[in-house]
Every structure is written in C-alpha cells, then in structure tokens.
JSON list of C-alpha atoms in Angstrom, two decimals:
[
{"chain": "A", "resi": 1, "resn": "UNK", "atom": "CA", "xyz": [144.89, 102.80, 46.77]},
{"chain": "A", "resi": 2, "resn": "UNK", "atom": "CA", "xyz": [148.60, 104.10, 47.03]},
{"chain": "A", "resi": 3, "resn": "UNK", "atom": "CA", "xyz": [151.21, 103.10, 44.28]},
{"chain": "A", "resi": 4, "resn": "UNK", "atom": "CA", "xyz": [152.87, 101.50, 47.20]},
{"chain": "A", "resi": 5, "resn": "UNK", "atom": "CA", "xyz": [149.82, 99.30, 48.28]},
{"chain": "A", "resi": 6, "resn": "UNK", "atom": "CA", "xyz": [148.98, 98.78, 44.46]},
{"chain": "A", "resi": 7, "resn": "UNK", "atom": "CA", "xyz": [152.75, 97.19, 44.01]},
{"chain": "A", "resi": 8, "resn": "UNK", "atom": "CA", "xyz": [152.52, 95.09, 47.35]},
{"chain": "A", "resi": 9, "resn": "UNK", "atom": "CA", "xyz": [149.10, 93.53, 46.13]},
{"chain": "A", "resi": 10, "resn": "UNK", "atom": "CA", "xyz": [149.69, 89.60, 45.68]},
{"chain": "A", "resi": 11, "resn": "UNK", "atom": "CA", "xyz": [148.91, 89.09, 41.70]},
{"chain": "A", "resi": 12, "resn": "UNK", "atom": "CA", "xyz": [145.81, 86.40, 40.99]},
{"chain": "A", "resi": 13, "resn": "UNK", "atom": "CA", "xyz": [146.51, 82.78, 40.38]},
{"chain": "A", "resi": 14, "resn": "UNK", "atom": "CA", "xyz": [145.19, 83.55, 36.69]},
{"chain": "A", "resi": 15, "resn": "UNK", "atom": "CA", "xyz": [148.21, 85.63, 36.23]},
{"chain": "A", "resi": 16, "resn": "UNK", "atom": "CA", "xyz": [150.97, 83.41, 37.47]},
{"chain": "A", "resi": 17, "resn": "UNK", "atom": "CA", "xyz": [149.59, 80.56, 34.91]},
{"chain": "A", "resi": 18, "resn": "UNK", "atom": "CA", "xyz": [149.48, 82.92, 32.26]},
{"chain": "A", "resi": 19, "resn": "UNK", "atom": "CA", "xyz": [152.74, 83.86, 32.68]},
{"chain": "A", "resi": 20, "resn": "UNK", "atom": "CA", "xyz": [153.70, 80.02, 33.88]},
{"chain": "A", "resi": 21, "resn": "UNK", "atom": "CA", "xyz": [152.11, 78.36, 31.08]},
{"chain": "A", "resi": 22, "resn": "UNK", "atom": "CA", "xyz": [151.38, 81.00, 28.43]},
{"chain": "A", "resi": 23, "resn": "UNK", "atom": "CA", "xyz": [154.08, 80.42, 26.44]},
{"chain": "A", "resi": 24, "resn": "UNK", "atom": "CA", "xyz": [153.57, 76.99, 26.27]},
{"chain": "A", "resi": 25, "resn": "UNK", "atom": "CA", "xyz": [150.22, 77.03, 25.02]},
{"chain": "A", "resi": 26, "resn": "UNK", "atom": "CA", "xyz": [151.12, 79.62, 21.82]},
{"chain": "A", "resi": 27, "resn": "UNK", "atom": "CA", "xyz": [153.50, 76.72, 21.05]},
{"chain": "A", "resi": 28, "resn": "UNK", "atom": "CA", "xyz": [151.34, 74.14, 21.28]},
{"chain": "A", "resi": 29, "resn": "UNK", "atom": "CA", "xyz": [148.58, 75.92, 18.98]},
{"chain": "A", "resi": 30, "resn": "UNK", "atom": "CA", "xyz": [150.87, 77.85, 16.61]},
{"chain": "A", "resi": 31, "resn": "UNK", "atom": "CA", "xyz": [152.56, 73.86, 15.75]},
{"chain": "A", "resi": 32, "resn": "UNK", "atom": "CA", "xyz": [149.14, 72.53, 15.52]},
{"chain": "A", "resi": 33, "resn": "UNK", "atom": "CA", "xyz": [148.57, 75.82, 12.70]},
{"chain": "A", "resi": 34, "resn": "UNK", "atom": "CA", "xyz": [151.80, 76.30, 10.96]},
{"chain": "A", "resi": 35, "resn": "UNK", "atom": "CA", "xyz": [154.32, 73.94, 12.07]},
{"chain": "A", "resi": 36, "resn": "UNK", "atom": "CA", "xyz": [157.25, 73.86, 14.41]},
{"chain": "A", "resi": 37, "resn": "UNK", "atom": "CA", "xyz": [159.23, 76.76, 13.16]},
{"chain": "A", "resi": 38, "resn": "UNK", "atom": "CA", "xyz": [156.54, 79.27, 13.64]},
{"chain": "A", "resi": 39, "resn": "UNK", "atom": "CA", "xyz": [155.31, 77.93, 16.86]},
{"chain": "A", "resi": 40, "resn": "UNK", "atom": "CA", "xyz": [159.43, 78.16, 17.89]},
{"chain": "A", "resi": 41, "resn": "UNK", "atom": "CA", "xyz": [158.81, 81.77, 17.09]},
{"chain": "A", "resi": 42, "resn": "UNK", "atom": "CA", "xyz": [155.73, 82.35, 18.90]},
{"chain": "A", "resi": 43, "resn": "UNK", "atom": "CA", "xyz": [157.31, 80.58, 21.97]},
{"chain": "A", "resi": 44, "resn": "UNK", "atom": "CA", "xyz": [160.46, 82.86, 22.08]},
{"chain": "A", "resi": 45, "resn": "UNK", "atom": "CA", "xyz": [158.32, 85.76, 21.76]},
{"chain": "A", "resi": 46, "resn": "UNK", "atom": "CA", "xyz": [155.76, 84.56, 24.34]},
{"chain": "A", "resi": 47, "resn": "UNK", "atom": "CA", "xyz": [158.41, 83.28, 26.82]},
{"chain": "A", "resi": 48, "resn": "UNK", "atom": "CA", "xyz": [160.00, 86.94, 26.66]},
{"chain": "A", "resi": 49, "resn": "UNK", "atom": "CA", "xyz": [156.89, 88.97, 26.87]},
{"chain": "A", "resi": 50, "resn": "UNK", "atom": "CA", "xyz": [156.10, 86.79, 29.96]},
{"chain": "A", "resi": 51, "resn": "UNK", "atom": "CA", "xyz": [159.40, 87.61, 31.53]},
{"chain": "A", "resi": 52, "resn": "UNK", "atom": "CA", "xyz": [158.54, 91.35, 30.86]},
{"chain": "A", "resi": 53, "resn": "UNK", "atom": "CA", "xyz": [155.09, 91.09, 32.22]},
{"chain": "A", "resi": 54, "resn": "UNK", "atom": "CA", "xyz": [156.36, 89.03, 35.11]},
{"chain": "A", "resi": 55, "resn": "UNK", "atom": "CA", "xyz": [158.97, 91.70, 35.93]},
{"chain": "A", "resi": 56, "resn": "UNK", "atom": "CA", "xyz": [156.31, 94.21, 35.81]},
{"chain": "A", "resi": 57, "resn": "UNK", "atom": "CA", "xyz": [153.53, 92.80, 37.73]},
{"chain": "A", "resi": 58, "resn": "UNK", "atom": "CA", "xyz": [154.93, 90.72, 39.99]},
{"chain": "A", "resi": 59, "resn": "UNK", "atom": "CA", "xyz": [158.25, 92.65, 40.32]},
{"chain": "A", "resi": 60, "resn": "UNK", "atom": "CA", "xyz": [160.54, 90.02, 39.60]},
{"chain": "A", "resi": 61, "resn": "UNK", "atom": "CA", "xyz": [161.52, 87.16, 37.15]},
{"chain": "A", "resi": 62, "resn": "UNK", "atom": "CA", "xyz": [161.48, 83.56, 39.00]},
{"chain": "A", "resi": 63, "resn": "UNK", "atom": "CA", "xyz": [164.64, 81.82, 38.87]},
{"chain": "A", "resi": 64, "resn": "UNK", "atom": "CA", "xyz": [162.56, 78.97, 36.75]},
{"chain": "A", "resi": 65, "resn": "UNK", "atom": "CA", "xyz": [161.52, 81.67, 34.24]},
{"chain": "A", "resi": 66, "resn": "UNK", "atom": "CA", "xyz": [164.75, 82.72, 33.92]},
{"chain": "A", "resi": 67, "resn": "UNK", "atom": "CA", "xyz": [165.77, 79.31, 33.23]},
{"chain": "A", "resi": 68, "resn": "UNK", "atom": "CA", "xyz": [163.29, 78.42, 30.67]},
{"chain": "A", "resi": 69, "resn": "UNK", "atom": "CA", "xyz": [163.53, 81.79, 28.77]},
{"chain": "A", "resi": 70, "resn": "UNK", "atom": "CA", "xyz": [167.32, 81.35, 28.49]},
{"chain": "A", "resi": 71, "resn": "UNK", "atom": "CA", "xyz": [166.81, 77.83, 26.92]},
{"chain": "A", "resi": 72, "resn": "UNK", "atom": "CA", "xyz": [163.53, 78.95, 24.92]},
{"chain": "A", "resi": 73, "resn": "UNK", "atom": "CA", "xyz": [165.45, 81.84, 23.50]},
{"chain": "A", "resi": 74, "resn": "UNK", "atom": "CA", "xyz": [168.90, 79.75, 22.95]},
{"chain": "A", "resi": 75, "resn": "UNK", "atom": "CA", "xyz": [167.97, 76.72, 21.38]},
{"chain": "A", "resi": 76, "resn": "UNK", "atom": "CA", "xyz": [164.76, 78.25, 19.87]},
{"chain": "A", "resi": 77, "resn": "UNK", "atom": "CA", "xyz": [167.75, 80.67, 18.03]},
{"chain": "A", "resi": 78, "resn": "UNK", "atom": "CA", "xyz": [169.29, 77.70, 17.14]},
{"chain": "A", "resi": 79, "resn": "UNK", "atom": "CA", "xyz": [166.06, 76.11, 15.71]},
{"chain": "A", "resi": 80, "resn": "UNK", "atom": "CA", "xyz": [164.90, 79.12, 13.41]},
{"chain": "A", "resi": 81, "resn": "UNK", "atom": "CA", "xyz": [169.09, 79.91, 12.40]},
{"chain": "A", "resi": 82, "resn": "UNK", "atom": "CA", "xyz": [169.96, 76.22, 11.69]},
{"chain": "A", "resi": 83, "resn": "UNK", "atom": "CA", "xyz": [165.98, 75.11, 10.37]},
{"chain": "A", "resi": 84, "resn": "UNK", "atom": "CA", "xyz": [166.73, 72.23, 12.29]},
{"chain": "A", "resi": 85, "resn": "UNK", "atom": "CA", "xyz": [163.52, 71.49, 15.14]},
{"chain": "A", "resi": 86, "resn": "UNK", "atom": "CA", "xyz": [165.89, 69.12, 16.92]},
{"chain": "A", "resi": 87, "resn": "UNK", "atom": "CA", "xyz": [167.13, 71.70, 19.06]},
{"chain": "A", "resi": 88, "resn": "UNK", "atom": "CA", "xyz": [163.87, 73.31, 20.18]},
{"chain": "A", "resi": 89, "resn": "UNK", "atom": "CA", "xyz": [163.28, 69.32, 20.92]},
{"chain": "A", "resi": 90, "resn": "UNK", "atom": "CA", "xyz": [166.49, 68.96, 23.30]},
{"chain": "A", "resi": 91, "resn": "UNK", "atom": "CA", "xyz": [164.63, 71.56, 24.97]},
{"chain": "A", "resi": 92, "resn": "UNK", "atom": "CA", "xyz": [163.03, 69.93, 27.88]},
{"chain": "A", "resi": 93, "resn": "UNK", "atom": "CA", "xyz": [164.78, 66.83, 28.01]},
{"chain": "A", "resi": 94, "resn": "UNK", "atom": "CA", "xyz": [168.03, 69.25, 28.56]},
{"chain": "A", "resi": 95, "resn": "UNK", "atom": "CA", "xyz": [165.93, 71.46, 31.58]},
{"chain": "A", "resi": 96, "resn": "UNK", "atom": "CA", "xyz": [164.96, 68.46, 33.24]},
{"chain": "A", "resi": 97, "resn": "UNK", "atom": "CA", "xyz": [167.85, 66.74, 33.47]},
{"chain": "A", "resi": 98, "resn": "UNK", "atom": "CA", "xyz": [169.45, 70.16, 34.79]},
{"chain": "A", "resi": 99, "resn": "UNK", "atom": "CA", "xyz": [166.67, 69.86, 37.65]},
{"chain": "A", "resi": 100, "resn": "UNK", "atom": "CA", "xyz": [167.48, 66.38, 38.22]},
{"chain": "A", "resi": 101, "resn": "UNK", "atom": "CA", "xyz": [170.78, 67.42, 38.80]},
{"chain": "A", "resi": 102, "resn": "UNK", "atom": "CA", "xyz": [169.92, 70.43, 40.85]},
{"chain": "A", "resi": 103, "resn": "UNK", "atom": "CA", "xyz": [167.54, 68.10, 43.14]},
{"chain": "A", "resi": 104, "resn": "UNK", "atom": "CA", "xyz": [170.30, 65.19, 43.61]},
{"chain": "A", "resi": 105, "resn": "UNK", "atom": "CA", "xyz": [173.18, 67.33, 44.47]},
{"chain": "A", "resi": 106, "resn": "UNK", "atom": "CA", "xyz": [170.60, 69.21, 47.42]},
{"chain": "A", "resi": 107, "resn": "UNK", "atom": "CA", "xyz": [169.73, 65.33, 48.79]},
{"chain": "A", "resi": 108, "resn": "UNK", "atom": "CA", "xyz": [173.14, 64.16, 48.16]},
{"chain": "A", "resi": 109, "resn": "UNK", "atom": "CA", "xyz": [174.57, 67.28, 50.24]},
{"chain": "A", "resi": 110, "resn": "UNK", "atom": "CA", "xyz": [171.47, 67.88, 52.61]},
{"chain": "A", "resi": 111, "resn": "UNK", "atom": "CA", "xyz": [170.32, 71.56, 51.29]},
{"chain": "A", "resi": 112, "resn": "UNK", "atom": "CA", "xyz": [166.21, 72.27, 50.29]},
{"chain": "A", "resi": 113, "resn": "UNK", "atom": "CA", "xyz": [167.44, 73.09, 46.38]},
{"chain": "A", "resi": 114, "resn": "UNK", "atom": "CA", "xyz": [163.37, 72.58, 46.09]},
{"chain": "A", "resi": 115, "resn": "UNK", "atom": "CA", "xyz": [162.82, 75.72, 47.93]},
{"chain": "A", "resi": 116, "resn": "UNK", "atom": "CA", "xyz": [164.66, 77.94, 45.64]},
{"chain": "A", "resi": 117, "resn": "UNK", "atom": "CA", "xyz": [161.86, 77.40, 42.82]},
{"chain": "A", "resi": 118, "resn": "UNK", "atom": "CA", "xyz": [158.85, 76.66, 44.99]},
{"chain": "A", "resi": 119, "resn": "UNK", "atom": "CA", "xyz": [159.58, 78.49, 48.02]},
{"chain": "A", "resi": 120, "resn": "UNK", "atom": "CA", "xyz": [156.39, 80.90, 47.36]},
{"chain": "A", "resi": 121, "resn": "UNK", "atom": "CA", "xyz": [154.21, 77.89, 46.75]},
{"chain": "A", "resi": 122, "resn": "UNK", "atom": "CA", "xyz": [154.93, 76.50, 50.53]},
{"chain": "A", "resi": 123, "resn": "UNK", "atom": "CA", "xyz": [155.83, 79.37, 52.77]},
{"chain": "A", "resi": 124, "resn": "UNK", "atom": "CA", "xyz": [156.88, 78.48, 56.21]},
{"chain": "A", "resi": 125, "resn": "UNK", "atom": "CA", "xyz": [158.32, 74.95, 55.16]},
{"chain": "A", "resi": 126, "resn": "UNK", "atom": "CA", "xyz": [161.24, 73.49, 57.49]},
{"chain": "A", "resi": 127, "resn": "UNK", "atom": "CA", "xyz": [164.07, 72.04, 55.71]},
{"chain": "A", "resi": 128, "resn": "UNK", "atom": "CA", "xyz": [162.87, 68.34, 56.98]},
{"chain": "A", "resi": 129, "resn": "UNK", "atom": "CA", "xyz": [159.70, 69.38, 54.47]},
{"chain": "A", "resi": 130, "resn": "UNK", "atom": "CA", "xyz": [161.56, 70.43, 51.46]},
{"chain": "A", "resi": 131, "resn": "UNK", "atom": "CA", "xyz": [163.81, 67.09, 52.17]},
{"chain": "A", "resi": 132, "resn": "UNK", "atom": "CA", "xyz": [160.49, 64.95, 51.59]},
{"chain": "A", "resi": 133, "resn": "UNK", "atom": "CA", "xyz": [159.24, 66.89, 48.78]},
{"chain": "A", "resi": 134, "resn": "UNK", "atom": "CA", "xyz": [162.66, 66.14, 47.17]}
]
C-alpha cells in the first residue's frame, strides 16, 4: 500500500470514538479515583492528545474538537490555577448553549449550521434535510 493510499484510508469507527469520547471517559474515571482536579488534568491532557492523534490519523481536527479542546483547555486552566471546579462545571452548560445559538441563528436565517459539525456523518444531505435535523 502507497503512503498516498495509506493516508486516503477512511479511519475505523473505533477510532473516531476514541478520539470523540476518550477524553471524556479519563474524566469520568480519574474523578471517580482522585477527585475533580486530577480528572481536570487528565481531561486537558486527553482532549489535546486526541486533537494530536486526530490531526494525525485522520488529517484534520473537527471544528467540534476544536471547540471542546479550546473550552477543556481554558476553563480546565482556570480550574487547576484558581482550585475552583466551578469552572470545569460551566463547561458544558457554556458549549451547549453556544450550539443552541449556532443552531437558532441557521433556522432563524435559513443556512444547514448542522452540516458544518455532522456533515461527514450524512453525506449527500440537501439543505431541506439538515433543516429537519435542526
């Protein structure tokens, strides 16, 4: 196999939740082990490592990666600096009301925002589509 086949070759669905969902699960058992500010740790660490490995196996960082690792890494920094876990728990209240947002404005204004993040989960999806699955 060519290095140019080899880098074309869609990854395994194991892969994409391992890098999806990876991260998540080092800070679910690192809090149920040592507590919040460790797991807050682990997460950071695991949410950039699978941003590297996505990069590298998959070629590129998904816009919702991107997202999460910039919130992981900023209010997980703020968690560990200030020893306070509210910020880690803003967290996901703070991304999903972003995505709220996001998915309003695209049905207020009649664009598929959906298809930015899940347009490789439903390829060949017309814009009526991504309107229902809004």
């Amino acid at each position: 196999m060519t290095a140019e086949a080899a880098s074309k070759r869609e990854p395994g669905t194991g892969m994409k939740l391992a890098i999806d969902f990876g991260p998540l699960l080092v800070f679910f058992i690192a809090n149920s082990v040592r507590g919040v500010f460790t797991a807050t740790a682990a997460f950071m660490f695991a949410t950039a490592a699978a941003m590297i490995v996505s990069k590298i196996k998959l070629g590129r960082v998904s816009p919702m990666l991107w997202l999460s690792g910039v919130m992981v890494i900023g209010f997980g920094g703020l968690t560990l600096w200030l020893h306070d876990e509210t910020f880690i728990k803003l967290k996901p209240t703070i991304v999903y009301i972003m995505f709220a947002s996001i998915l309003f404005f695209g049905l207020v204004t009649g664009r598929p925002t959906l298809r930015i993040v899940l347009e490789t989960a439903y390829p060949g999806l017309a814009d009526a589509g991504w309107h229902k699955l809004t």
